[in-house]
Amino acid sequence: MGMTQRRETILEELGSAPGLESLQGAIEKLRDHFRVDHLVYHWVNTDGDQYGCGTYSDIWVERYLTKDYLRVDPVVIGSYQKFHPVDWKRLDWSSKASRAFQMDAIAHGVGNQGLTVPIRGPNGQFALFTVSHQCSDAEWEQFIQRNRRDLILIAHEFNEKALEFEPSRQPEQLRALSPREVDAMTLLASGQSRAQVAEALSISEHTLRVYIESARSKLGALNTTHAVARALSWGLIVV
Amino acid sequence: MGMTQRRETILEELGSAPGLESLQGAIEKLRDHFRVDHLVYHWVNTDGDQYGCGTYSDIWVERYLTKDYLRVDPVVIGSYQKFHPVDWKRLDWSSKASRAFQMDAIAHGVGNQGLTVPIRGPNGQFALFTVSHQCSDAEWEQFIQRNRRDLILIAHEFNEKALEFEPSRQPEQLRALSPREVDAMTLLASGQSRAQVAEALSISEHTLRVYIESARSKLGALNTTHAVARALSWGLIVV
DNA sequence: CATGGCCCCGCTATTTTGGGGGAGTAAGAA
DNA sequence: TTCTTACTCCCCCAAAATAGCGGGGCCATG
């Protein structure tokens, strides 16, 4: 299995390389290694922020951004709802906008075949790792069967490297809440009123209020909703 | 590489097996294959629901549930904030509750060493795949170096199989929020009052209320805090 | 051309939350 | 020891959110 060897070498080189260009370099090497047309890593923030590297042409990337294809692209929309790698054939290309997008993509050198691995992190963070190629269904099927496992693994390792290079996207660690405060925040996050939460915790509503207020101050929150939002997105509570 | 061969065989058997016991069977086979003390798959639902299979003793599992250790367990809390597999040594065990939990866990046969792979799906779904063992740091280091890749891959494949067997946990296609609803939820999550949000969006407070209510109904939320919590943990908004 | 989604606005009444005080115990750290 | 931190309980009152009713217009899909 020289293949696996080689792939690992590429990612190890990546580990010791200094800058962001090395991500681009690595993805190009990986593309050559798999002998496919394109390999793309695409980070999507829910607020529309994007970051990516890959082997699509600059023209296509720019077109994608300016035309705001992110909101149309069935690959993004579809894989956002999926756990597992999705073959492009299994996505919904029926809408008019989707088909226009598809035409445009193929015209710009994107393959007719594709597999996209969705990768998720804390706080709704989301990235895609895509391999795309121009070939027949049968050839593609064979390729996927052979490489699916490696692609999943590489997707996650590549994401890991990408995060190393862009630590700004890493979540920071935070002051913890007391157990009672966690209880309070958790139950509030589940939609219960103060009275219900106090009942559930077998304490007076006034006591509960003290917890909420102290949690609020620890979290620097302006109100209960804010406090719950911060506790959630900082991973201090699990709902 | 007979190892890889064998591992794949186990998961392929799993693919053709009919019931839920086969998950349990597979995880036991995988444990024997890796020659570790424990292997655990642990699903944590957004509403606190849990499901799991693994090789921990029944007593420990029951204790974990009855004592609500989910809210204390540094493995859960820690890996919830991480993208990548975490070695238990790198978690925060400093709090008293954590240490009490750790003592109790080890007393019930959980290993002193562990590696946990966080797995995420759409809508805030979250699962853990953990390997745990009783051994020295050096031995553990070596084991991880050798098997890390395989473990990540297996974690995701196991999760995939688990979802096949329990389609009830498959995400239902949830109605996305409208742009205005997203705006409203986002600003509310940032701690602003309704009046402030209405001001910021340049609409009347009453109109804003309509958005909040429709978002609440789409999300099946009981109040604003609940709605914001769901929107956050389902990845519909980012703060 | 109807249906349903999204966008915008008004009113009143009730319930819930927030902000300001106060006090006492028990456990752990300095 | 003293000091902090977590946990528990109580008051009052103003501000904010919720719940119910109503109205209209725009645009895309079917």
XYZ file of N, CA, C and O in Angstrom, chain B residues 49 69 76 103 141 158 161 165 210 213-214 223:
48
model
N -31.263 13.385 26.011
C -31.397 11.966 25.727
C -30.031 11.323 25.534
O -29.138 11.942 24.963
N -24.007 11.843 35.468
C -22.600 12.187 35.257
C -22.372 12.897 33.932
O -21.337 13.534 33.743
N -17.069 14.388 28.211
C -18.177 14.923 27.430
C -18.032 16.432 27.279
O -18.069 16.977 26.181
N -12.344 9.301 40.037
C -12.148 8.247 41.036
C -13.196 7.159 40.862
O -12.886 5.970 40.807
N 0.783 6.148 24.702
C 1.294 6.996 23.627
C 1.553 6.178 22.359
O 1.159 6.541 21.260
N -18.667 3.648 12.600
C -19.553 3.083 13.618
C -20.773 3.976 13.788
O -21.905 3.496 13.885
N -23.165 3.335 11.039
C -23.924 2.099 11.239
C -24.982 2.304 12.314
O -26.119 1.852 12.196
N -29.129 1.743 12.095
C -29.926 0.867 12.948
C -30.991 1.628 13.723
O -31.960 1.054 14.168
N -43.558 39.282 15.773
C -44.085 38.296 14.835
C -42.962 37.346 14.398
O -43.155 36.133 14.331
N -42.057 35.024 17.202
C -43.059 33.982 17.391
C -42.999 32.941 16.291
O -43.119 31.749 16.551
N -42.775 33.377 15.050
C -42.748 32.381 13.979
C -41.484 31.529 14.094
O -41.526 30.319 13.850
N -40.162 29.351 24.593
C -40.014 30.792 24.781
C -38.777 31.254 24.007
O -38.106 30.451 23.353
